[in-house]
Short mmCIF file of C-alpha atoms in Angstrom, two decimals:
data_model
loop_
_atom_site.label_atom_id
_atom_site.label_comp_id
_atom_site.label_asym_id
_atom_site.label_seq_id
_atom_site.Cartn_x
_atom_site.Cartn_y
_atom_site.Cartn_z
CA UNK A 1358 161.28 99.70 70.10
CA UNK A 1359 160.07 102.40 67.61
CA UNK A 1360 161.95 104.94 69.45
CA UNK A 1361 165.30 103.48 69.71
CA UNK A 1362 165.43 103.28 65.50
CA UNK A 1363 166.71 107.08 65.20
CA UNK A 1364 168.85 106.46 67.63
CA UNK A 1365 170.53 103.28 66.18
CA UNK A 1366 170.44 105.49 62.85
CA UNK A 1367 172.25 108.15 64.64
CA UNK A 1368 174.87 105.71 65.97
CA UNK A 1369 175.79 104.05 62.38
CA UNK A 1370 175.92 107.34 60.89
CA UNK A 1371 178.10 109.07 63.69
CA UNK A 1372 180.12 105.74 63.90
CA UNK A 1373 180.80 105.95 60.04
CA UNK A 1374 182.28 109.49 60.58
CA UNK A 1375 184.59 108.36 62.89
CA UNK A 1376 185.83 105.28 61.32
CA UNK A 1377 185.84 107.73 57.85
CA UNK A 1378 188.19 109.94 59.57
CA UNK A 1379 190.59 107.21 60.99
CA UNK A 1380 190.57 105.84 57.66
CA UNK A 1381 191.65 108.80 56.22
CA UNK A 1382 194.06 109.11 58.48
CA UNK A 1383 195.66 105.75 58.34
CA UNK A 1384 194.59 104.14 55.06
CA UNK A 1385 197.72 103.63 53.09
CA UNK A 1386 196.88 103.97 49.51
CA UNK A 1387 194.44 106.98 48.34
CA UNK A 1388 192.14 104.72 46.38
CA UNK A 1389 192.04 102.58 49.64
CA UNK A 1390 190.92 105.75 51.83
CA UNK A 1391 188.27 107.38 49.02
CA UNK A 1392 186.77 103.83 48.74
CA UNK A 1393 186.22 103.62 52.39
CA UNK A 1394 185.20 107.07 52.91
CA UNK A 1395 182.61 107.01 50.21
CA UNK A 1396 181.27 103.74 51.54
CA UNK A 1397 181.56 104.71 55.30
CA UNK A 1398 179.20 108.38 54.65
CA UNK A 1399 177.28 106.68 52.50
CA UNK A 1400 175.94 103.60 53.03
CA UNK A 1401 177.39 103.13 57.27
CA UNK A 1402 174.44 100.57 57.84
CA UNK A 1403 177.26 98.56 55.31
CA UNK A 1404 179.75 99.85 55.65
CA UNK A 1405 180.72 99.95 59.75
CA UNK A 1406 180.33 96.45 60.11
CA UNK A 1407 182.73 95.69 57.17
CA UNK A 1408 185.33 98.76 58.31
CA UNK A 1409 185.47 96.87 61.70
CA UNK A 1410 186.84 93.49 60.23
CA UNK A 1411 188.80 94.84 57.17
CA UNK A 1412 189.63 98.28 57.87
CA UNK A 1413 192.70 98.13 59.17
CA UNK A 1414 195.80 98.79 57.05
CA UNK A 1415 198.52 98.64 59.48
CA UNK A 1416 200.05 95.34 61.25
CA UNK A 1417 201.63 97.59 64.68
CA UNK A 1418 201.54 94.71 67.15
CA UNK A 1419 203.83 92.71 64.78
CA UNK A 1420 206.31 95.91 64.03
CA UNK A 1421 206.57 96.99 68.07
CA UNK A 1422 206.94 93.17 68.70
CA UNK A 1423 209.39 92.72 66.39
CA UNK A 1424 211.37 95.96 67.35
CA UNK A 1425 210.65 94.03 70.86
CA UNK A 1426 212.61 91.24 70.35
CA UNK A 1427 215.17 92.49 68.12
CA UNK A 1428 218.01 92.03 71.07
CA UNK A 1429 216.88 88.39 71.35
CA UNK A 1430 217.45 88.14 67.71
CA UNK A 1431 220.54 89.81 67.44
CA UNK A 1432 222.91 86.60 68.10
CA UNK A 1433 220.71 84.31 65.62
CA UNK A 1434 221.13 87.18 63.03
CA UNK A 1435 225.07 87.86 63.72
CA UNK A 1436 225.61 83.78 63.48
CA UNK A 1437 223.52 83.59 60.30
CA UNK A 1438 225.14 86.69 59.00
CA UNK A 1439 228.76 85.21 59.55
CA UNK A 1440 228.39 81.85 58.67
CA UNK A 1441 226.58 83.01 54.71
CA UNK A 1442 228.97 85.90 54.41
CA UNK A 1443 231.09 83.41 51.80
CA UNK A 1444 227.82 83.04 49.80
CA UNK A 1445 226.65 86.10 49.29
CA UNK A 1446 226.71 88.39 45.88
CA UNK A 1447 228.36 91.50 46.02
CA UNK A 1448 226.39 94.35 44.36
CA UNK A 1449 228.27 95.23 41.42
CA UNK A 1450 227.62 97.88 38.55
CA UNK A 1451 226.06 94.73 35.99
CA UNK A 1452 224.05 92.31 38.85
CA UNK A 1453 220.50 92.35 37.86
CA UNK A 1454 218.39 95.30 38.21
CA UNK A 1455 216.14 93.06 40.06
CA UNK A 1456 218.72 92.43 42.74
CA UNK A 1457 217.59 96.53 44.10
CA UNK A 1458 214.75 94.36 45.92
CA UNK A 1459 217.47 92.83 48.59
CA UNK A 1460 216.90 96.68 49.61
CA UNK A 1461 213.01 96.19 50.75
CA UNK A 1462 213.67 93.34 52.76
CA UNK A 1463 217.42 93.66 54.06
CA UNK A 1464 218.51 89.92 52.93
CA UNK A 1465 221.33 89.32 50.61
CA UNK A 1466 220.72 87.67 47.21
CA UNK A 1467 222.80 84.44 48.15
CA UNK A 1468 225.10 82.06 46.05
CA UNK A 1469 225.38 78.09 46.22
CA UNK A 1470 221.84 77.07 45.91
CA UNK A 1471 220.41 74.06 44.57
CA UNK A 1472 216.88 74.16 42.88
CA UNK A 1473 214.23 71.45 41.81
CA UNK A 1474 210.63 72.64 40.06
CA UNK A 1475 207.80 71.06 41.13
CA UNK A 1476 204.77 71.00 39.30
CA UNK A 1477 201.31 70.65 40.68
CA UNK A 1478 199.97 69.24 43.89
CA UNK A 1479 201.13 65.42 43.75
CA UNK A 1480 204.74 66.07 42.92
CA UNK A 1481 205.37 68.97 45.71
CA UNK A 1482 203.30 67.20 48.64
CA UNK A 1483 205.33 63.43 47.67
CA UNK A 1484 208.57 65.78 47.56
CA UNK A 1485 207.89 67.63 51.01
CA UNK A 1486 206.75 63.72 52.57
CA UNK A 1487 209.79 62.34 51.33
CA UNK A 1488 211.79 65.32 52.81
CA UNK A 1489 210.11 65.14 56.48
CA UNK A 1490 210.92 61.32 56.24
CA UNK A 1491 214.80 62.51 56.14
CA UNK A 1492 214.44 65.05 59.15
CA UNK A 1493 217.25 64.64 61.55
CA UNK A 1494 216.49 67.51 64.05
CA UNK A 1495 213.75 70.47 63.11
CA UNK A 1496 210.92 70.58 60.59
CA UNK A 1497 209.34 74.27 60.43
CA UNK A 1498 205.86 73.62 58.95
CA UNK A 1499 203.97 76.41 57.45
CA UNK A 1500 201.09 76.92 55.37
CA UNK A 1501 198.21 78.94 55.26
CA UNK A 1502 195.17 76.39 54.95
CA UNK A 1503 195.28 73.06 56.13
CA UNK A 1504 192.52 70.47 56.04
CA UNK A 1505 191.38 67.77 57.89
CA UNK A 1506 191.42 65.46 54.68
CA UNK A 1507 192.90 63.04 52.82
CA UNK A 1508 196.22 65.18 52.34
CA UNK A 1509 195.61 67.01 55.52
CA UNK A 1510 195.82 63.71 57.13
CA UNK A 1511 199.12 62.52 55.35
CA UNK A 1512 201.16 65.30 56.39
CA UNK A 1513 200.32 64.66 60.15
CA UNK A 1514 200.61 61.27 59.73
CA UNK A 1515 204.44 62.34 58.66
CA UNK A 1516 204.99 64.91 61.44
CA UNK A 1517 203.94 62.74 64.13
CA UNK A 1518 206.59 60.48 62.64
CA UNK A 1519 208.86 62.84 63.01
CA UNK A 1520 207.86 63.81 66.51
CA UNK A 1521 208.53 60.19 67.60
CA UNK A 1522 211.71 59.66 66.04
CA UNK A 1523 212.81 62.51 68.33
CA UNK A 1524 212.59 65.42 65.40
CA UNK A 1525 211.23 68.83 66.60
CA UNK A 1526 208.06 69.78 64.88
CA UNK A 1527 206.66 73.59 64.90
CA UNK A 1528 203.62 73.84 63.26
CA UNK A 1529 202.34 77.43 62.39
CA UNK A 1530 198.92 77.81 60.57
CA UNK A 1531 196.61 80.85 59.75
CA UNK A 1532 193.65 80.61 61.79
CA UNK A 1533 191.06 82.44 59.80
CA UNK A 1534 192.73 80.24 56.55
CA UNK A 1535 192.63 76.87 58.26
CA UNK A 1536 189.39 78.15 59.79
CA UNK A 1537 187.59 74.68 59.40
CA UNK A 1538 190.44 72.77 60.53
CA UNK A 1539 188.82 70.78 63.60
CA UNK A 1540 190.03 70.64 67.10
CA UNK A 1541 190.70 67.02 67.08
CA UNK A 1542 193.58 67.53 64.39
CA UNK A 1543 195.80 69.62 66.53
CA UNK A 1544 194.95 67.63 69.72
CA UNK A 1545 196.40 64.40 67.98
CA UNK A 1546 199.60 66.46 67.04
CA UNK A 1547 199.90 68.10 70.20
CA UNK A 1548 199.55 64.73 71.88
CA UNK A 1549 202.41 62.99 69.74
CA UNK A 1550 204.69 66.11 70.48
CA UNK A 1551 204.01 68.51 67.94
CA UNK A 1552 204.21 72.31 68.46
CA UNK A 1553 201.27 73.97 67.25
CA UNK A 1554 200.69 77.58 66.77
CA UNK A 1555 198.09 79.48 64.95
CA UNK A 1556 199.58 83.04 63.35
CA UNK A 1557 197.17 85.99 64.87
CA UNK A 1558 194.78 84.37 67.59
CA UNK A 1559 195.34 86.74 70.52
CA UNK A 1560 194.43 90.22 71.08
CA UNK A 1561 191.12 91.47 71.43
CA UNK A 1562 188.14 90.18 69.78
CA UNK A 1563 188.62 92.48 66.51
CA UNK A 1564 191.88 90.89 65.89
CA UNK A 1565 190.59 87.42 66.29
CA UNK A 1566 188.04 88.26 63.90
CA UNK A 1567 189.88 90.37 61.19
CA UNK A 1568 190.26 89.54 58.04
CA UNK A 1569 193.48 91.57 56.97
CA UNK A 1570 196.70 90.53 58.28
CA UNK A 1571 196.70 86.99 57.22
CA UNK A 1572 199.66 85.14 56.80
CA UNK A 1573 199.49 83.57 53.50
CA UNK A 1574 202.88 82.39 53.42
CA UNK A 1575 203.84 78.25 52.07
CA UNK A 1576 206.92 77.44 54.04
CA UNK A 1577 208.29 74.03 55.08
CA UNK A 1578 212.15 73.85 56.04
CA UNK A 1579 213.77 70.68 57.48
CA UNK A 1580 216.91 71.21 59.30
CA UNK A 1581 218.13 74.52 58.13
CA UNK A 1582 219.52 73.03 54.74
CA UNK A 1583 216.66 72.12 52.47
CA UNK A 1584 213.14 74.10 52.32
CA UNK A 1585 210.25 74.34 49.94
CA UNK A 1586 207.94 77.16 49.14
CA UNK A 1587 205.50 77.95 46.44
CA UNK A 1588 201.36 78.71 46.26
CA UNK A 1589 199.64 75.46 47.28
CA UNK A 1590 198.50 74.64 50.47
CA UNK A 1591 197.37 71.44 52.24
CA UNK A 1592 193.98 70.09 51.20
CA UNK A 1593 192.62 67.75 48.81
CA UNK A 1594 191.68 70.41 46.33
CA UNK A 1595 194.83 71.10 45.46
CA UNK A 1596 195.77 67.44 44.46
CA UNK A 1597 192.95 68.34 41.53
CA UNK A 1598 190.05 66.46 43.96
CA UNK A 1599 187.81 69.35 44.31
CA UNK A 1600 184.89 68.46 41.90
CA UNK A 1601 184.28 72.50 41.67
CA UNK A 1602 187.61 72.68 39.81
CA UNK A 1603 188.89 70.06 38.66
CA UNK A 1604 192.61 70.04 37.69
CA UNK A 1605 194.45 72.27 40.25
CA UNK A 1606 197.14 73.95 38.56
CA UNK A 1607 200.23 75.16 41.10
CA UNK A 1608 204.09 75.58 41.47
CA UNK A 1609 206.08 75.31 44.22
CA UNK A 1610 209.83 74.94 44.37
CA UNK A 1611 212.75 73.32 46.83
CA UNK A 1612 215.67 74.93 47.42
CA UNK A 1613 219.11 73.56 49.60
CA UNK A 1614 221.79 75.87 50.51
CA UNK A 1615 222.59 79.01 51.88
CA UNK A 1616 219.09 80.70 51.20
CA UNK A 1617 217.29 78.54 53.40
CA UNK A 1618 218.57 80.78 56.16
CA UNK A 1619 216.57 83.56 54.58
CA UNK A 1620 213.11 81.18 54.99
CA UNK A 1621 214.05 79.80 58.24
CA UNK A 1622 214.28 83.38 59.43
CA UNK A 1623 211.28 84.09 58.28
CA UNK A 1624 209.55 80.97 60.25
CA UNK A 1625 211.41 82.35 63.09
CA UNK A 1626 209.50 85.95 63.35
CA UNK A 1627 206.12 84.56 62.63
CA UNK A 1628 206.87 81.84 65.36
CA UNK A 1629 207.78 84.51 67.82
CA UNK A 1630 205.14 87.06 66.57
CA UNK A 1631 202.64 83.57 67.74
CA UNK A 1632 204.20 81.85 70.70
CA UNK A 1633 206.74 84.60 71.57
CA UNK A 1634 209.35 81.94 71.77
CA UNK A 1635 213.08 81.75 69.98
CA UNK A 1636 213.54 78.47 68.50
CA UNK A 1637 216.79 77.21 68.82
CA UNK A 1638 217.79 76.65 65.17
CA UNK A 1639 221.10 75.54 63.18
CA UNK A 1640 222.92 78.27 61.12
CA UNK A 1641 225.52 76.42 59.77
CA UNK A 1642 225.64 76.77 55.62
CA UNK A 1643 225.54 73.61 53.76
CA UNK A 1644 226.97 74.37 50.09
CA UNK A 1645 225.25 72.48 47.35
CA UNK A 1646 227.86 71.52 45.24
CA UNK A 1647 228.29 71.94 41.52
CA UNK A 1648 225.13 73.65 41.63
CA UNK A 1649 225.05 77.91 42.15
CA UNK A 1650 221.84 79.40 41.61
CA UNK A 1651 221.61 82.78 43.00
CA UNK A 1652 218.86 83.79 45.10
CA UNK A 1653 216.91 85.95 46.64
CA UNK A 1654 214.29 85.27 49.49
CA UNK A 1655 211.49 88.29 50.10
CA UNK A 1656 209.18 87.97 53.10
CA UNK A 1657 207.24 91.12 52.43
CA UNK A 1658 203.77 92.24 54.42
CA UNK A 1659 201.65 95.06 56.30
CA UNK A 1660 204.69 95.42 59.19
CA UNK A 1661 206.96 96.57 56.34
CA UNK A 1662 207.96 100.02 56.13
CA UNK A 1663 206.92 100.46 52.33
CA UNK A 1664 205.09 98.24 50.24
CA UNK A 1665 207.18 95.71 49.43
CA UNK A 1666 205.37 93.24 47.53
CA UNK A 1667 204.62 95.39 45.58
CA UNK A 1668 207.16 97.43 44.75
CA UNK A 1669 209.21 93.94 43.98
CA UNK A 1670 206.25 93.70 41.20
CA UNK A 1671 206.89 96.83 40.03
CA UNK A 1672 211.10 96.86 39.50
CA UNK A 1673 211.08 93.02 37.88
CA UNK A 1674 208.97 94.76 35.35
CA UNK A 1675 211.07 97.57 34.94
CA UNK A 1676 214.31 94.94 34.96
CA UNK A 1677 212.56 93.15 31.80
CA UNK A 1678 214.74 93.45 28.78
CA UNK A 1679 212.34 90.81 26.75
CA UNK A 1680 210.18 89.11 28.53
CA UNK A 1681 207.77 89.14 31.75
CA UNK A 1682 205.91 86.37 32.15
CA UNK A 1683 203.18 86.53 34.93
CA UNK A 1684 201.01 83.58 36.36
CA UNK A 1685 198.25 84.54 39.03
CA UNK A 1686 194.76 83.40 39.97
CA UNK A 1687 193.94 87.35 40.59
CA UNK A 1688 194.78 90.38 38.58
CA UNK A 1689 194.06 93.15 40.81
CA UNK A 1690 196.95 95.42 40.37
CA UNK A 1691 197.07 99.21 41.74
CA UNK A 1692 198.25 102.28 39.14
CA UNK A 1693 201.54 101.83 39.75
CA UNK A 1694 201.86 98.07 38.49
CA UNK A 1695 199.17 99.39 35.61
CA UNK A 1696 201.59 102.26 34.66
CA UNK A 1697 204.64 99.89 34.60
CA UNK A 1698 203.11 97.05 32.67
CA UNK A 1699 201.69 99.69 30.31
CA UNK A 1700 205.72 100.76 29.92
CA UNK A 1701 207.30 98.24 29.61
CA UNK A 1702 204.81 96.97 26.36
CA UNK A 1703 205.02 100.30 24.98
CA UNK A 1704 209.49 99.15 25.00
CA UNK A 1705 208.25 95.80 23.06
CA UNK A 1706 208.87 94.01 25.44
CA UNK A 1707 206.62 90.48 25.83
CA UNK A 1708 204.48 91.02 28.05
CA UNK A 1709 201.97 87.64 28.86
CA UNK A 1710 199.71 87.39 32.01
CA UNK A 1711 198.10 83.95 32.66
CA UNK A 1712 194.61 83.91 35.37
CA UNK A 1713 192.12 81.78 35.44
CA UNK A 1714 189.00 80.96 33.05
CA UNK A 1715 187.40 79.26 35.79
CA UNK A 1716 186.63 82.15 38.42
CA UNK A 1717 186.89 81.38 42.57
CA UNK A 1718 186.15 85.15 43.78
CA UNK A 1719 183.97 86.20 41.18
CA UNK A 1720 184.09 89.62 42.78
CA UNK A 1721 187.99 89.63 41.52
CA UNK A 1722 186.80 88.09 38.29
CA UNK A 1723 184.94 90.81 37.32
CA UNK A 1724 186.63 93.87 38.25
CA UNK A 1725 189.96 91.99 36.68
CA UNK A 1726 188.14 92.63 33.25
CA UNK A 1727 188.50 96.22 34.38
CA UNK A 1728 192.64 96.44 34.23
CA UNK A 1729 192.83 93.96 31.48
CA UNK A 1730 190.95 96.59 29.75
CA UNK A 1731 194.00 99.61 30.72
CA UNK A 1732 196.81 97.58 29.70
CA UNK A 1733 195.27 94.90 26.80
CA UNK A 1734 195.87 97.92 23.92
CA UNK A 1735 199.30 98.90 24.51
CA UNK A 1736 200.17 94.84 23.79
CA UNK A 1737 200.10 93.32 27.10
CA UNK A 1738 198.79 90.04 26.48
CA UNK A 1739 195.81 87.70 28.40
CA UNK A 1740 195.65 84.18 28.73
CA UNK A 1741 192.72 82.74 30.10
CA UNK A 1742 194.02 79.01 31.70
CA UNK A 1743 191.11 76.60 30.86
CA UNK A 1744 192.65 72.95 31.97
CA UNK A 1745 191.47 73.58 35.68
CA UNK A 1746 191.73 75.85 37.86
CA UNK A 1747 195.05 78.41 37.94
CA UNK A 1748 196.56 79.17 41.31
CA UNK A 1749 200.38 79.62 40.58
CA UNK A 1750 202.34 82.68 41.88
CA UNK A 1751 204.79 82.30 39.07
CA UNK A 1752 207.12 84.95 37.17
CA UNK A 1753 209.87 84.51 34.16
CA UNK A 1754 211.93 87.61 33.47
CA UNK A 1755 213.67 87.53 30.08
CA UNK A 1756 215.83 84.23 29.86
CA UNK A 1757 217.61 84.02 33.33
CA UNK A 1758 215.77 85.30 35.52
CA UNK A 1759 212.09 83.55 37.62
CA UNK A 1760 210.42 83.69 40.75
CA UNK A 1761 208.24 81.86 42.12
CA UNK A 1762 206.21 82.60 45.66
CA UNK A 1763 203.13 82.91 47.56
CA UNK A 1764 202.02 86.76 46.19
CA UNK A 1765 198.52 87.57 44.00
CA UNK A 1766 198.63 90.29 41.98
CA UNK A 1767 196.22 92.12 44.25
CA UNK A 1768 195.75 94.34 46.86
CA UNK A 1769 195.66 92.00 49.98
CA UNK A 1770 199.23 91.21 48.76
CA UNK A 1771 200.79 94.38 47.75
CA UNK A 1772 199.34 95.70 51.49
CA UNK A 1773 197.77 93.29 53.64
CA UNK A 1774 198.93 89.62 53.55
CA UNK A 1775 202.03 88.26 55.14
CA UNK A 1776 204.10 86.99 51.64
CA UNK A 1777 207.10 84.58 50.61
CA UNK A 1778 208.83 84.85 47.32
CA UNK A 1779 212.26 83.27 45.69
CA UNK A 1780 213.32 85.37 43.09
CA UNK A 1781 216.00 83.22 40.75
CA UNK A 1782 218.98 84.06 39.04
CA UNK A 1783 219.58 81.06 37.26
CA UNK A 1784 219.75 79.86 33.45
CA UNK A 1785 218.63 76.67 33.47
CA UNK A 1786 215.83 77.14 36.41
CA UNK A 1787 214.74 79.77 33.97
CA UNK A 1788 214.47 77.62 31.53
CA UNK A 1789 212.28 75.06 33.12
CA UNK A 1790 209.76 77.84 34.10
CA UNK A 1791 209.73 78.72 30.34
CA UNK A 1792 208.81 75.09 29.21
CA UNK A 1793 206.07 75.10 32.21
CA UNK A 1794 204.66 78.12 31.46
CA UNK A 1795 204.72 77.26 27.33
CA UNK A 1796 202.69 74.22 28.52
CA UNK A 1797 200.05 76.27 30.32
CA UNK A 1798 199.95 78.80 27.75
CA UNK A 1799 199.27 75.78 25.00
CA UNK A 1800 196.30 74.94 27.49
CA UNK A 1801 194.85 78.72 27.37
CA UNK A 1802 192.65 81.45 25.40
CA UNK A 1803 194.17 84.25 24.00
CA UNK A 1804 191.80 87.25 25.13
CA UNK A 1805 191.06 89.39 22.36
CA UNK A 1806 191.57 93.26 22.89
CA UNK A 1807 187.34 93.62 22.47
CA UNK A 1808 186.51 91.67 24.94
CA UNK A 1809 185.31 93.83 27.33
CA UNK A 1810 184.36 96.35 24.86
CA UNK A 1811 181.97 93.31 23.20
CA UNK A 1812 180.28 92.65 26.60
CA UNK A 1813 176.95 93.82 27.02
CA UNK A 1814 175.82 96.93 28.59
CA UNK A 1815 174.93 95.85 31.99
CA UNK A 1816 178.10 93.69 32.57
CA UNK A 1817 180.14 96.24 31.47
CA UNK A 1818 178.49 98.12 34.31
CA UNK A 1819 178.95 95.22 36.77
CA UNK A 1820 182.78 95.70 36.10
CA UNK A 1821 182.89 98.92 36.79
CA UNK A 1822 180.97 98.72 40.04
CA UNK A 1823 183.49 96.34 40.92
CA UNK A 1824 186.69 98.02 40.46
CA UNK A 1825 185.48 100.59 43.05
CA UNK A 1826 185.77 97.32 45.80
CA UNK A 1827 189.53 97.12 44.43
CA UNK A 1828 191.72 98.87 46.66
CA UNK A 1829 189.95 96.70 49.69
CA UNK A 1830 189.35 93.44 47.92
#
């Protein structure tokens, strides 16, 4: 046995030059590639075994799939097309600046929409139960965990009870999120009708195993004219029962009208990305009346051609006049959000980011303390939320403008998850998110600008260490 050890040395190190060249080659961001390279000729005995599940930066089954199917898709997109061409804003010289993100994703910001907030786990799950209990035809399920719980448990209670009142149920899930979700759970769904389809679980045994590419998207749409989106997903934890955490703060929102069609196209790829089937869905618009919120729908992820999530980040803080108001459980941001954050303070413009007190990653926790320290001087300020644990994707541009959606501030968003956001143009939906986000401000720290700099030595030192993991984390 002896003998075989240089060999096996050999082998790691030989395999780390090869997987340190493809990563140069294919890596998308340069921190991403100098991380990996570093770690790959360094330390292979490491770093191979991680490169093999999360080294790869590129989704090309899903984009050649896509291209693919793009004739089948055609009519759904022509009818959908036609029947919201009455709804849709025309670019004009004083829209938004934010509205230049219809351009990453090729969907019109849409009029005619009606909009309800929902705050934390209890009101969005009793909301989305109540909704599948008016299904008539479809309900497109989505979410990225789902437990075999209490919760877990309620909703396919209600989806078998829409199976056997004759509704169609499609049920897409993210295999390595849901990864404890037991067998007997989809058998009883499967049994009462359901369609069930994990996102990514075919291929070879790399891409059954790899950890990039998930599909983190929170979609639920019942007949083509109502939908809900937002960052929880289905387990008891976040109804606030996880003893860990406690409180489990989150946002999700419902919309009815024409943008719908944006989500419902979206549950359409992934479903034929999983099953390679075209559901047969309804198109027609449904106008909400007295009610006109304008909106626009971004499904962003790894088979875009840039990176759109972002580059959404980056141009609604550039489209601030006063505010930007950021909620997220992770503030891992890459120099280009840095630089525009750092920007738009230096304009006087008020800047607040709310994460967590109570860390879930503590890998992200620390090397956060890294980027709070770039951008903390130039006035961007830090609120630590200490009533529970933080998990809303939420953001409130100046007085008109919010979004709400399923993206981190991280990396595995900006370049590796599969992501859902509603970006709002909207007074008085604005103005809700401003009294929610007051309220979870009143329940947070202030971080003082010293804070890092007060830290000892050695943790200081941890953080650093840390931010190297950033542009894979």
């Amino acid at each position: 046995m002896s003998e075989l050890i240089p060999w096996i040395v050999l082998g790691f190190y030989l395999t780390g030059i090869a997987m340190a060249i493809h990563s140069l080659m294919s890596t998308r961001s340069t921190q991403g590639a100098i991380a990996w390279l570093i770690s790959l000729l360094s330390f292979p005995f490491l770093a191979v075994p991680l490169y093999f599940f999360l080294g790869r930066n590129r989704f090309d089954g899903y984009v050649s799939s896509r291209q693919a199917s793009s004739e089948q898709f055609k009519p759904y997109i022509d009818e959908m097309t036609r029947d919201i061409g009455n709804y849709i804003v025309t670019p004009s010289v004083n829209e938004p600046p934010v509205w230049l993100c219809r351009e990453l994703c090729r969907i019109p910001v849409v009029k005619g929409n009606a909009l309800q907030l929902l705050v934390d786990g209890d009101a969005t799950f009793d909301h989305i139960i109540e909704g599948l209990r008016g299904a008539n035809h479809y309900v497109l399920f989505q979410f990225f965990i789902i437990k075999d719980d209490g919760l877990g448990r309620r909703i396919r209670d209600a989806l078998i009870d829409c199976s056997q009142r004759g509704v169609k149920v499609y049920l897409l899930f993210d295999e390595v999120g849901s990864y404890a979700l037991d067998s007997s759970y989809l058998n009883t769904l499967n049994k009462a009708g359901v369609k069930v389809a994990t996102f990514n679980k075919k291929g070879n045994i790399r891409k059954r195993f790899q950890v990039n590419f998930r599909n983190h998207r929170k979609n639920v749409v019942i007949d083509g004219n109502k939908a809900w989106l937002g960052g929880h997903n289905v387990g008891d934890e976040y109804l606030g029962k996880y003893p860990k955490f406690g409180h489990w703060r989150d946002t999700h929102m419902c919309i009815e009208g024409p943008a719908v069609k944006a989500l419902q196209l979206s549950f359409l790829e992934d479903w034929n990305w999983a099953k390679g089937e075209i559901l047969d869905l309804q198109w027609e618009i449904t106008n909400c009346a007295n009610q006109d919120a304008h909106i626009l729908v971004l499904p962003t992820g790894p088979a875009d051609e840039l990176e759109s999530a972002k580059l959404m980040f980056v141009q609604c803080i550039r489209s601030a006049k006063s505010r930007i108001w950021i909620t997220s459980p992770y503030f891992v941001p890459d120099e280009a959000v840095i630089a525009a954050l750092q920007l738009a303070a230096l304009k006087g413009i008020d800047i607040r980011i709310l994460i967590p007190d109570k860390p879930d990653h503590y890998l992200v926790y620390l090397t956060a303390f890294a980027y709070i320290h770039d951008v903390s001087p130039v006035g961007v300020k830090f609120y630590r939320y200490s009533d529970g644990f933080l998990h809303q994707k939420v953001m409130l541009i100046d007085d008109d403008l919010a979004a709400v959606g399923t993206a981190n501030l991280d990396n595995r968003s900006f370049r590796l998850n599969f992501e859902l956001t509603a970006i709002v143009h909207d007074v008085v939906f604005a103005q809700q998110v401003k009294q929610m986000l007051e309220d979870d401000f009143s329940k947070s720290q202030l971080v003082a600008n010293d804070e890092f700099s007060n830290k000892p030595w050695y943790f200081q030192l941890l953080v650093r260490i840390a931010r190297l993991s950033a542009p894979v984390l």
